[in-house]
mmCIF file of C-alpha atoms and ligand atoms in Angstrom:
data_model
loop_
_atom_site.group_PDB
_atom_site.id
_atom_site.type_symbol
_atom_site.label_atom_id
_atom_site.label_comp_id
_atom_site.label_asym_id
_atom_site.label_seq_id
_atom_site.Cartn_x
_atom_site.Cartn_y
_atom_site.Cartn_z
ATOM 1 C CA ARG A 406 -6.678 -36.064 213.109
ATOM 2 C CA ARG A 407 -3.532 -38.074 212.522
ATOM 3 C CA PHE A 408 -2.750 -41.554 213.846
ATOM 4 C CA ASN A 409 0.504 -42.956 215.144
ATOM 5 C CA VAL A 410 0.952 -46.194 213.211
ATOM 6 C CA ALA A 411 3.172 -49.175 214.003
ATOM 7 C CA VAL A 412 3.838 -51.801 211.334
ATOM 8 C CA VAL A 413 4.978 -55.056 212.932
ATOM 9 C CA GLY A 414 6.838 -57.172 210.367
ATOM 10 C CA ALA A 415 7.720 -54.067 208.338
ATOM 11 C CA THR A 416 10.593 -55.824 206.554
ATOM 12 C CA GLY A 417 8.422 -58.716 205.338
ATOM 13 C CA ALA A 418 6.569 -59.244 202.061
ATOM 14 C CA VAL A 419 3.245 -58.082 203.529
ATOM 15 C CA GLY A 420 4.712 -55.415 205.845
ATOM 16 C CA GLU A 421 6.527 -53.576 203.093
ATOM 17 C CA THR A 422 3.328 -53.531 201.022
ATOM 18 C CA MET A 423 1.405 -52.213 204.053
ATOM 19 C CA LEU A 424 3.818 -49.279 204.099
ATOM 20 C CA SER A 425 3.454 -48.542 200.403
ATOM 21 C CA ILE A 426 -0.349 -48.815 200.553
ATOM 22 C CA LEU A 427 -0.520 -46.484 203.589
ATOM 23 C CA ALA A 428 1.408 -43.964 201.477
ATOM 24 C CA GLU A 429 -0.574 -44.556 198.253
ATOM 25 C CA ARG A 430 -3.908 -44.075 199.991
ATOM 26 C CA ASN A 431 -2.712 -41.034 201.968
ATOM 27 C CA PHE A 432 -3.562 -42.627 205.278
ATOM 28 C CA PRO A 433 -3.382 -39.871 207.935
ATOM 29 C CA VAL A 434 -0.157 -41.152 209.533
ATOM 30 C CA GLY A 435 1.259 -39.098 212.398
ATOM 31 C CA LYS A 436 4.277 -40.974 213.713
ATOM 32 C CA LEU A 437 5.277 -44.113 211.774
ATOM 33 C CA VAL A 438 7.146 -46.920 213.562
ATOM 34 C CA PRO A 439 8.436 -49.903 211.546
ATOM 35 C CA LEU A 440 9.090 -52.922 213.757
ATOM 36 C CA ALA A 441 10.690 -56.305 213.137
ATOM 37 C CA SER A 442 12.884 -58.794 214.962
ATOM 38 C CA GLU A 443 16.358 -57.993 216.264
ATOM 39 C CA ARG A 444 17.672 -59.513 213.002
ATOM 40 C CA SER A 445 16.702 -56.460 210.986
ATOM 41 C CA ALA A 446 16.459 -53.832 213.752
ATOM 42 C CA GLY A 447 18.719 -50.876 213.027
ATOM 43 C CA GLY A 448 18.274 -51.163 209.266
ATOM 44 C CA THR A 449 16.057 -48.729 207.399
ATOM 45 C CA ILE A 450 12.919 -48.924 205.299
ATOM 46 C CA ASP A 451 11.533 -46.300 202.926
ATOM 47 C CA TYR A 452 8.245 -44.497 203.556
ATOM 48 C CA ARG A 453 7.284 -41.675 201.200
ATOM 49 C CA GLY A 454 10.907 -41.131 200.216
ATOM 50 C CA ASP A 455 12.241 -40.939 203.782
ATOM 51 C CA ASP A 456 14.297 -43.519 205.651
ATOM 52 C CA TYR A 457 12.846 -44.906 208.878
ATOM 53 C CA VAL A 458 14.941 -46.981 211.267
ATOM 54 C CA VAL A 459 13.476 -50.428 211.942
ATOM 55 C CA GLN A 460 13.042 -51.002 215.685
ATOM 56 C CA ASP A 461 13.206 -54.246 217.640
ATOM 57 C CA LEU A 462 9.679 -55.343 218.572
ATOM 58 C CA ALA A 463 10.871 -57.134 221.724
ATOM 59 C CA SER A 464 12.137 -53.927 223.362
ATOM 60 C CA PHE A 465 9.594 -51.455 221.927
ATOM 61 C CA ASP A 466 7.191 -49.571 224.215
ATOM 62 C CA PRO A 467 3.789 -49.352 222.430
ATOM 63 C CA THR A 468 2.551 -46.357 224.477
ATOM 64 C CA GLY A 469 1.186 -43.688 222.139
ATOM 65 C CA ILE A 470 0.553 -46.018 219.176
ATOM 66 C CA ASP A 471 -2.995 -45.585 217.822
ATOM 67 C CA ILE A 472 -3.083 -48.280 215.152
ATOM 68 C CA ALA A 473 -0.795 -51.331 214.886
ATOM 69 C CA LEU A 474 -0.719 -53.434 211.733
ATOM 70 C CA PHE A 475 0.696 -56.880 212.537
ATOM 71 C CA SER A 476 2.101 -59.266 209.926
ATOM 72 C CA ALA A 477 4.949 -61.141 211.554
ATOM 73 C CA GLY A 478 3.364 -64.555 212.091
ATOM 74 C CA GLY A 479 0.923 -66.018 214.597
ATOM 75 C CA GLY A 480 3.407 -66.486 217.424
ATOM 76 C CA VAL A 481 4.455 -62.834 217.355
ATOM 77 C CA SER A 482 0.802 -61.716 217.243
ATOM 78 C CA LYS A 483 -0.186 -63.930 220.184
ATOM 79 C CA GLU A 484 2.567 -62.495 222.319
ATOM 80 C CA TYR A 485 2.571 -58.820 221.308
ATOM 81 C CA ALA A 486 -0.893 -57.880 219.970
ATOM 82 C CA PRO A 487 -2.497 -57.955 223.462
ATOM 83 C CA LYS A 488 0.331 -55.728 224.752
ATOM 84 C CA PHE A 489 -0.290 -53.137 222.025
ATOM 85 C CA ALA A 490 -4.044 -53.311 222.645
ATOM 86 C CA ALA A 491 -3.510 -52.884 226.407
ATOM 87 C CA ALA A 492 -1.470 -49.758 225.638
ATOM 88 C CA GLY A 493 -4.484 -48.337 223.769
ATOM 89 C CA ALA A 494 -3.753 -49.249 220.161
ATOM 90 C CA VAL A 495 -6.257 -50.845 217.810
ATOM 91 C CA VAL A 496 -4.467 -53.923 216.460
ATOM 92 C CA ILE A 497 -5.228 -55.127 212.930
ATOM 93 C CA ASP A 498 -3.732 -58.588 212.800
ATOM 94 C CA ASN A 499 -2.932 -60.423 209.581
ATOM 95 C CA SER A 500 -2.110 -63.742 211.288
ATOM 96 C CA SER A 501 -4.545 -66.530 212.119
ATOM 97 C CA ALA A 502 -3.898 -66.163 215.873
ATOM 98 C CA PHE A 503 -7.241 -64.496 216.768
ATOM 99 C CA ARG A 504 -9.432 -65.105 213.702
ATOM 100 C CA TYR A 505 -11.670 -67.701 215.297
ATOM 101 C CA ASP A 506 -12.134 -65.972 218.669
ATOM 102 C CA ASP A 507 -15.743 -64.850 219.182
ATOM 103 C CA ASP A 508 -14.672 -61.513 220.652
ATOM 104 C CA VAL A 509 -12.385 -60.650 217.704
ATOM 105 C CA PRO A 510 -14.082 -59.411 214.519
ATOM 106 C CA LEU A 511 -12.901 -60.856 211.199
ATOM 107 C CA VAL A 512 -13.362 -58.171 208.578
ATOM 108 C CA VAL A 513 -13.338 -57.913 204.791
ATOM 109 C CA SER A 514 -13.777 -54.191 204.145
ATOM 110 C CA GLU A 515 -16.303 -54.634 201.300
ATOM 111 C CA VAL A 516 -18.236 -57.439 202.992
ATOM 112 C CA ASN A 517 -18.725 -56.819 206.729
ATOM 113 C CA PRO A 518 -17.217 -53.393 207.549
ATOM 114 C CA ASP A 519 -19.604 -52.838 210.467
ATOM 115 C CA ALA A 520 -18.098 -55.794 212.320
ATOM 116 C CA ALA A 521 -14.949 -53.686 212.851
ATOM 117 C CA LYS A 522 -16.877 -51.430 215.269
ATOM 118 C CA HIS A 523 -17.265 -54.118 217.910
ATOM 119 C CA ARG A 524 -13.761 -55.029 219.077
ATOM 120 C CA PRO A 525 -13.828 -55.674 222.834
ATOM 121 C CA ARG A 526 -10.181 -56.802 222.891
ATOM 122 C CA GLY A 527 -8.925 -53.962 220.710
ATOM 123 C CA ILE A 528 -8.016 -56.517 218.055
ATOM 124 C CA ILE A 529 -9.458 -56.897 214.548
ATOM 125 C CA ALA A 530 -8.388 -59.926 212.502
ATOM 126 C CA ASN A 531 -7.598 -59.794 208.785
ATOM 127 C CA PRO A 532 -8.860 -62.932 206.990
ATOM 128 C CA ASN A 533 -6.739 -65.482 205.163
ATOM 129 C CA CYS A 534 -5.807 -64.361 201.648
ATOM 130 C CA SER A 535 -7.806 -67.094 199.883
ATOM 131 C CA THR A 536 -10.957 -66.433 201.901
ATOM 132 C CA MET A 537 -10.568 -62.702 201.367
ATOM 133 C CA GLN A 538 -10.706 -62.684 197.577
ATOM 134 C CA MET A 539 -13.309 -65.450 197.447
ATOM 135 C CA LEU A 540 -15.714 -63.520 199.676
ATOM 136 C CA VAL A 541 -15.252 -60.164 197.953
ATOM 137 C CA ALA A 542 -16.580 -61.962 194.860
ATOM 138 C CA LEU A 543 -19.160 -64.239 196.500
ATOM 139 C CA ALA A 544 -20.752 -61.967 199.135
ATOM 140 C CA PRO A 545 -22.869 -60.019 196.606
ATOM 141 C CA LEU A 546 -24.110 -63.321 195.128
ATOM 142 C CA HIS A 547 -24.803 -64.711 198.602
ATOM 143 C CA ARG A 548 -26.862 -61.651 199.580
ATOM 144 C CA LYS A 549 -28.994 -61.793 196.449
ATOM 145 C CA TYR A 550 -29.252 -65.509 195.661
ATOM 146 C CA GLY A 551 -28.287 -67.329 198.881
ATOM 147 C CA ILE A 552 -25.205 -69.523 198.494
ATOM 148 C CA GLU A 553 -25.740 -72.968 200.036
ATOM 149 C CA ARG A 554 -22.500 -74.651 199.042
ATOM 150 C CA ILE A 555 -19.057 -73.668 197.738
ATOM 151 C CA ASN A 556 -16.600 -76.004 196.039
ATOM 152 C CA VAL A 557 -13.229 -74.331 195.727
ATOM 153 C CA ALA A 558 -9.777 -75.312 194.504
ATOM 154 C CA THR A 559 -7.101 -72.669 195.069
ATOM 155 C CA TYR A 560 -3.961 -71.978 193.057
ATOM 156 C CA GLN A 561 -1.891 -70.023 195.565
ATOM 157 C CA SER A 562 1.284 -68.104 194.774
ATOM 158 C CA VAL A 563 4.431 -68.509 196.847
ATOM 159 C CA SER A 564 4.406 -64.912 198.156
ATOM 160 C CA GLY A 565 1.712 -65.995 200.608
ATOM 161 C CA ALA A 566 4.448 -67.904 202.404
ATOM 162 C CA GLY A 567 6.656 -64.820 202.763
ATOM 163 C CA ARG A 568 9.902 -63.490 201.406
ATOM 164 C CA SER A 569 11.853 -66.727 201.898
ATOM 165 C CA ALA A 570 9.295 -68.543 199.722
ATOM 166 C CA LEU A 571 9.647 -65.986 196.919
ATOM 167 C CA GLU A 572 13.405 -66.532 197.084
ATOM 168 C CA GLU A 573 13.009 -70.316 197.017
ATOM 169 C CA LEU A 574 10.922 -70.270 193.825
ATOM 170 C CA GLY A 575 13.473 -67.988 192.154
ATOM 171 C CA ARG A 576 16.437 -70.017 193.325
ATOM 172 C CA GLN A 577 14.924 -73.388 192.351
ATOM 173 C CA THR A 578 13.872 -72.117 188.919
ATOM 174 C CA GLY A 579 17.423 -70.931 188.232
ATOM 175 C CA ALA A 580 18.972 -74.106 189.597
ATOM 176 C CA LEU A 581 16.740 -76.431 187.566
ATOM 177 C CA LEU A 582 17.306 -74.488 184.338
ATOM 178 C CA ALA A 583 21.039 -74.947 184.987
ATOM 179 C CA PHE A 584 20.527 -78.738 185.480
ATOM 180 C CA GLN A 585 21.188 -78.502 189.225
ATOM 181 C CA ASP A 586 19.132 -79.904 192.123
ATOM 182 C CA ALA A 587 16.054 -78.063 193.396
ATOM 183 C CA ASP A 588 17.120 -78.653 197.016
ATOM 184 C CA PRO A 589 13.753 -77.885 198.734
ATOM 185 C CA GLN A 590 14.053 -75.919 201.983
ATOM 186 C CA ARG A 591 11.089 -73.629 202.491
ATOM 187 C CA PHE A 592 8.501 -75.985 200.904
ATOM 188 C CA PRO A 593 8.297 -79.733 201.652
ATOM 189 C CA VAL A 594 8.950 -80.676 198.004
ATOM 190 C CA GLN A 595 10.163 -78.865 194.874
ATOM 191 C CA ILE A 596 7.876 -75.901 194.017
ATOM 192 C CA ALA A 597 9.472 -74.717 190.743
ATOM 193 C CA PHE A 598 7.766 -76.417 187.760
ATOM 194 C CA ASN A 599 5.539 -78.283 190.228
ATOM 195 C CA LEU A 600 2.312 -78.057 192.293
ATOM 196 C CA ILE A 601 1.943 -78.832 195.999
ATOM 197 C CA PRO A 602 -1.485 -79.822 197.412
ATOM 198 C CA HIS A 603 -0.428 -78.946 200.953
ATOM 199 C CA ILE A 604 -0.512 -75.500 202.622
ATOM 200 C CA ASP A 605 -0.193 -75.123 206.409
ATOM 201 C CA ASP A 606 -0.512 -78.133 208.749
ATOM 202 C CA PHE A 607 -2.519 -81.308 208.215
ATOM 203 C CA LEU A 608 -5.481 -81.720 210.581
ATOM 204 C CA ASP A 609 -7.157 -84.883 211.896
ATOM 205 C CA ASN A 610 -9.948 -84.719 209.274
ATOM 206 C CA GLY A 611 -7.447 -85.038 206.411
ATOM 207 C CA PHE A 612 -7.833 -81.416 205.351
ATOM 208 C CA THR A 613 -5.038 -78.897 205.770
ATOM 209 C CA LYS A 614 -5.443 -75.907 208.063
ATOM 210 C CA GLU A 615 -5.320 -73.622 205.005
ATOM 211 C CA GLU A 616 -8.329 -75.493 203.627
ATOM 212 C CA MET A 617 -10.272 -75.294 206.889
ATOM 213 C CA LYS A 618 -9.614 -71.536 207.044
ATOM 214 C CA LEU A 619 -11.856 -71.287 203.959
ATOM 215 C CA VAL A 620 -14.610 -73.142 205.829
ATOM 216 C CA TRP A 621 -14.345 -71.390 209.214
ATOM 217 C CA GLU A 622 -13.696 -67.876 207.941
ATOM 218 C CA THR A 623 -16.430 -67.965 205.279
ATOM 219 C CA ARG A 624 -19.014 -68.851 207.922
ATOM 220 C CA LYS A 625 -17.805 -66.209 210.370
ATOM 221 C CA ILE A 626 -17.557 -63.354 207.847
ATOM 222 C CA LEU A 627 -20.881 -64.075 206.134
ATOM 223 C CA GLY A 628 -22.486 -64.759 209.518
ATOM 224 C CA ASP A 629 -23.964 -67.991 208.196
ATOM 225 C CA ASP A 630 -23.005 -71.256 209.894
ATOM 226 C CA GLY A 631 -25.111 -73.240 207.424
ATOM 227 C CA ILE A 632 -22.969 -72.464 204.394
ATOM 228 C CA GLN A 633 -21.098 -75.559 203.167
ATOM 229 C CA VAL A 634 -17.547 -75.213 201.866
ATOM 230 C CA ASN A 635 -15.494 -77.989 200.250
ATOM 231 C CA PRO A 636 -11.921 -76.714 199.748
ATOM 232 C CA THR A 637 -8.663 -77.931 198.211
ATOM 233 C CA ALA A 638 -5.686 -75.580 198.621
ATOM 234 C CA VAL A 639 -2.728 -75.901 196.253
ATOM 235 C CA ARG A 640 0.577 -74.008 196.120
ATOM 236 C CA VAL A 641 1.634 -73.161 192.556
ATOM 237 C CA PRO A 642 4.891 -71.771 191.121
ATOM 238 C CA VAL A 643 3.548 -68.218 190.692
ATOM 239 C CA PHE A 644 5.218 -65.310 192.492
ATOM 240 C CA TYR A 645 2.254 -62.983 193.158
ATOM 241 C CA GLY A 646 -1.504 -63.546 192.879
ATOM 242 C CA HIS A 647 -3.821 -66.310 194.028
ATOM 243 C CA SER A 648 -6.390 -67.890 191.695
ATOM 244 C CA GLU A 649 -9.446 -69.909 192.617
ATOM 245 C CA ALA A 650 -11.729 -72.211 190.629
ATOM 246 C CA VAL A 651 -15.031 -71.830 192.482
ATOM 247 C CA ALA A 652 -18.335 -73.652 191.960
ATOM 248 C CA ILE A 653 -21.297 -72.357 193.966
ATOM 249 C CA GLU A 654 -24.774 -73.773 194.498
ATOM 250 C CA THR A 655 -27.445 -71.157 195.233
ATOM 251 C CA ARG A 656 -30.969 -71.297 196.690
ATOM 252 C CA GLU A 657 -32.249 -69.231 193.772
ATOM 253 C CA LYS A 658 -30.911 -69.766 190.293
ATOM 254 C CA VAL A 659 -28.438 -67.162 189.062
ATOM 255 C CA THR A 660 -27.611 -66.888 185.363
ATOM 256 C CA PRO A 661 -24.097 -65.969 184.208
ATOM 257 C CA GLU A 662 -25.465 -62.707 182.751
ATOM 258 C CA ALA A 663 -27.073 -61.694 186.045
ATOM 259 C CA ALA A 664 -23.931 -62.655 187.973
ATOM 260 C CA ARG A 665 -21.729 -60.602 185.634
ATOM 261 C CA GLU A 666 -23.951 -57.557 186.015
ATOM 262 C CA LEU A 667 -24.173 -57.835 189.800
ATOM 263 C CA LEU A 668 -20.429 -58.389 190.263
ATOM 264 C CA ALA A 669 -19.458 -55.572 187.880
ATOM 265 C CA ALA A 670 -21.524 -53.183 190.035
ATOM 266 C CA SER A 671 -20.090 -54.457 193.365
ATOM 267 C CA PRO A 672 -17.189 -52.797 195.213
ATOM 268 C CA GLY A 673 -13.644 -54.132 194.859
ATOM 269 C CA ILE A 674 -14.463 -56.340 191.870
ATOM 270 C CA GLU A 675 -13.487 -56.138 188.216
ATOM 271 C CA VAL A 676 -15.207 -58.559 185.843
ATOM 272 C CA VAL A 677 -12.936 -59.768 183.008
ATOM 273 C CA ASP A 678 -14.991 -62.328 181.140
ATOM 274 C CA GLU A 679 -14.672 -62.363 177.370
ATOM 275 C CA HIS A 680 -14.781 -65.621 175.474
ATOM 276 C CA ARG A 681 -11.499 -65.141 173.637
ATOM 277 C CA ALA A 682 -7.801 -65.819 174.211
ATOM 278 C CA GLY A 683 -6.644 -63.613 177.056
ATOM 279 C CA GLY A 684 -10.174 -62.483 177.914
ATOM 280 C CA TYR A 685 -9.891 -63.774 181.488
ATOM 281 C CA PRO A 686 -7.879 -62.718 184.508
ATOM 282 C CA THR A 687 -4.551 -64.345 185.361
ATOM 283 C CA PRO A 688 -2.153 -63.511 188.207
ATOM 284 C CA VAL A 689 0.460 -62.050 185.846
ATOM 285 C CA THR A 690 -1.766 -60.216 183.338
ATOM 286 C CA HIS A 691 -4.284 -58.716 185.753
ATOM 287 C CA ALA A 692 -3.832 -59.221 189.468
ATOM 288 C CA SER A 693 -0.174 -58.785 190.389
ATOM 289 C CA GLY A 694 0.432 -55.333 191.861
ATOM 290 C CA ARG A 695 -3.216 -54.283 191.533
ATOM 291 C CA ASP A 696 -6.055 -53.822 194.007
ATOM 292 C CA PRO A 697 -9.260 -55.395 192.595
ATOM 293 C CA VAL A 698 -10.497 -58.927 192.845
ATOM 294 C CA PHE A 699 -10.825 -60.066 189.227
ATOM 295 C CA VAL A 700 -13.615 -62.454 188.222
ATOM 296 C CA GLY A 701 -13.940 -64.304 184.936
ATOM 297 C CA ARG A 702 -14.960 -67.615 183.329
ATOM 298 C CA ILE A 703 -18.490 -67.145 184.731
ATOM 299 C CA ARG A 704 -20.629 -70.001 183.436
ATOM 300 C CA GLU A 705 -23.405 -72.355 184.414
ATOM 301 C CA ASP A 706 -22.491 -75.622 186.114
ATOM 302 C CA LEU A 707 -23.550 -78.276 183.582
ATOM 303 C CA SER A 708 -24.040 -80.787 186.394
ATOM 304 C CA HIS A 709 -26.303 -78.755 188.714
ATOM 305 C CA PRO A 710 -29.497 -76.757 187.999
ATOM 306 C CA ARG A 711 -28.549 -73.957 190.410
ATOM 307 C CA GLY A 712 -24.791 -74.122 190.024
ATOM 308 C CA LEU A 713 -22.445 -71.378 188.818
ATOM 309 C CA ASN A 714 -18.705 -71.545 188.096
ATOM 310 C CA LEU A 715 -16.315 -68.640 188.576
ATOM 311 C CA TRP A 716 -12.565 -67.990 188.273
ATOM 312 C CA ILE A 717 -11.394 -65.522 190.921
ATOM 313 C CA VAL A 718 -7.911 -63.924 190.854
ATOM 314 C CA SER A 719 -6.360 -61.305 193.125
ATOM 315 C CA ASP A 720 -3.023 -60.107 194.455
ATOM 316 C CA ASN A 721 -2.740 -62.055 197.703
ATOM 317 C CA ILE A 722 -0.284 -59.585 199.222
ATOM 318 C CA ARG A 723 -2.515 -56.595 198.432
ATOM 319 C CA LYS A 724 -6.270 -57.376 198.778
ATOM 320 C CA GLY A 725 -5.402 -60.704 200.390
ATOM 321 C CA ALA A 726 -3.407 -59.053 203.173
ATOM 322 C CA ALA A 727 -1.923 -55.527 203.203
ATOM 323 C CA LEU A 728 -4.651 -53.633 201.325
ATOM 324 C CA ASN A 729 -7.496 -55.046 203.409
ATOM 325 C CA ALA A 730 -5.551 -54.305 206.613
ATOM 326 C CA VAL A 731 -5.155 -50.666 205.540
ATOM 327 C CA GLN A 732 -8.823 -50.492 204.487
ATOM 328 C CA VAL A 733 -9.767 -51.746 207.966
ATOM 329 C CA ALA A 734 -7.443 -49.106 209.445
ATOM 330 C CA GLU A 735 -9.404 -46.534 207.393
ATOM 331 C CA LEU A 736 -12.662 -47.842 208.880
ATOM 332 C CA VAL A 737 -11.161 -47.428 212.354
ATOM 333 C CA ALA A 738 -9.796 -43.965 211.534
ATOM 334 C CA ASN A 739 -13.198 -42.873 210.226
ATOM 335 C CA GLY A 740 -14.797 -43.698 213.550
ATOM 336 C CA GLY A 741 -15.683 -47.327 212.914
HETATM 337 P P1 A2P B 925 12.823 -59.781 210.286
HETATM 338 O O1 A2P B 925 13.207 -59.012 209.046
HETATM 339 O O2 A2P B 925 13.472 -59.202 211.493
HETATM 340 O O3 A2P B 925 12.983 -61.254 210.151
HETATM 341 P P2 A2P B 925 7.908 -62.660 205.726
HETATM 342 O O4 A2P B 925 6.473 -63.077 205.932
HETATM 343 O O5 A2P B 925 8.112 -61.986 204.400
HETATM 344 O O6 A2P B 925 8.858 -63.772 205.971
HETATM 345 O O7 A2P B 925 8.206 -61.537 206.833
HETATM 346 C C1 A2P B 925 8.024 -61.775 208.196
HETATM 347 C C2 A2P B 925 8.148 -60.445 208.956
HETATM 348 O O8 A2P B 925 7.956 -60.711 210.350
HETATM 349 C C3 A2P B 925 9.509 -59.794 208.846
HETATM 350 O O9 A2P B 925 9.370 -58.405 208.867
HETATM 351 C C4 A2P B 925 10.212 -60.310 210.068
HETATM 352 O O10 A2P B 925 11.247 -59.462 210.528
HETATM 353 C C5 A2P B 925 9.082 -60.249 211.065
HETATM 354 N N1 A2P B 925 9.334 -61.131 212.209
HETATM 355 C C6 A2P B 925 9.530 -62.464 212.211
HETATM 356 N N2 A2P B 925 9.745 -62.929 213.464
HETATM 357 C C7 A2P B 925 9.676 -61.853 214.277
HETATM 358 C C8 A2P B 925 9.816 -61.654 215.688
HETATM 359 N N3 A2P B 925 10.065 -62.670 216.525
HETATM 360 N N4 A2P B 925 9.693 -60.392 216.171
HETATM 361 C C9 A2P B 925 9.442 -59.355 215.348
HETATM 362 N N5 A2P B 925 9.300 -59.480 214.006
HETATM 363 C C10 A2P B 925 9.420 -60.698 213.477
#
């Protein structure tokens, strides 16, 4: 059977990758409908070598759509996802609009695929990019050794903030190399040649919302409210690929050798962990444009008897967003 697929936000950084991944993985697409705002309606996007006209979401009738992939921001999802679901579509939503609702499953395809089967509102949420890659790597360790606590600092590329953020890093880099002003617009301060310890809004507890997503989503996806997470989220001047320095504390001790072996045999993971120059994953050399979550720098925590350090890198637009959404669509298509 084939599925009529709508991609909401088809002109965006994630939406365009959703389209290319649907094609790459031969998803059984019947009718394809790219949707965006009236700004880009009427333009065309490419799918498998053919041009498709982008339609205006606001005036589109979702009747007949089987699967809708949403990546156009939380506000758009809040307003339109329930309308698509009411028309009979299964919505896979990349925004944070529904992630914390009890009746909306939050699914990482390698970690909790069965959760996608129970979707009373017809909506499945795609996790935040940083949580996604962290849990692909940590879930196998959690199952075998019991993770009690996670300390994580993220190094997040600008593509996570959309096309305008990619343009801002490029523009600022050029401007600064030409001795002109950075002129920050998309980010609160200069991002080129800088780091920004602030992603999404500040909350009352002093953490940012991006940081709390790592806490809330980890607990929901692993189904373990006792797991402690201490996050710092940082935006870095990298175009594609998020990196994370992660320190875990486990109930049972795990050696680096055992962790390497377990992770190398787990789905969606590639271990790159040689003790030599270049023998570790980086966004540019390994992750950008590729599917796996790469794990390296696996070593014991010198300061804790049951502590393990890991360096986790993945393409935030692919596994962190578009790829997982399409993998969830595959679960749905296969009867999940
Ligand atoms: P548009 O091209 O019409 O602006 P990014 O995350 O890369 O910035 O992309 C955001 C995506 O969400 C784009 O495809 C954008 O379409 C789409 N989008 C933003 N606001 C709306 C809206 N109000 N209705 C429909 N699509 C929207």
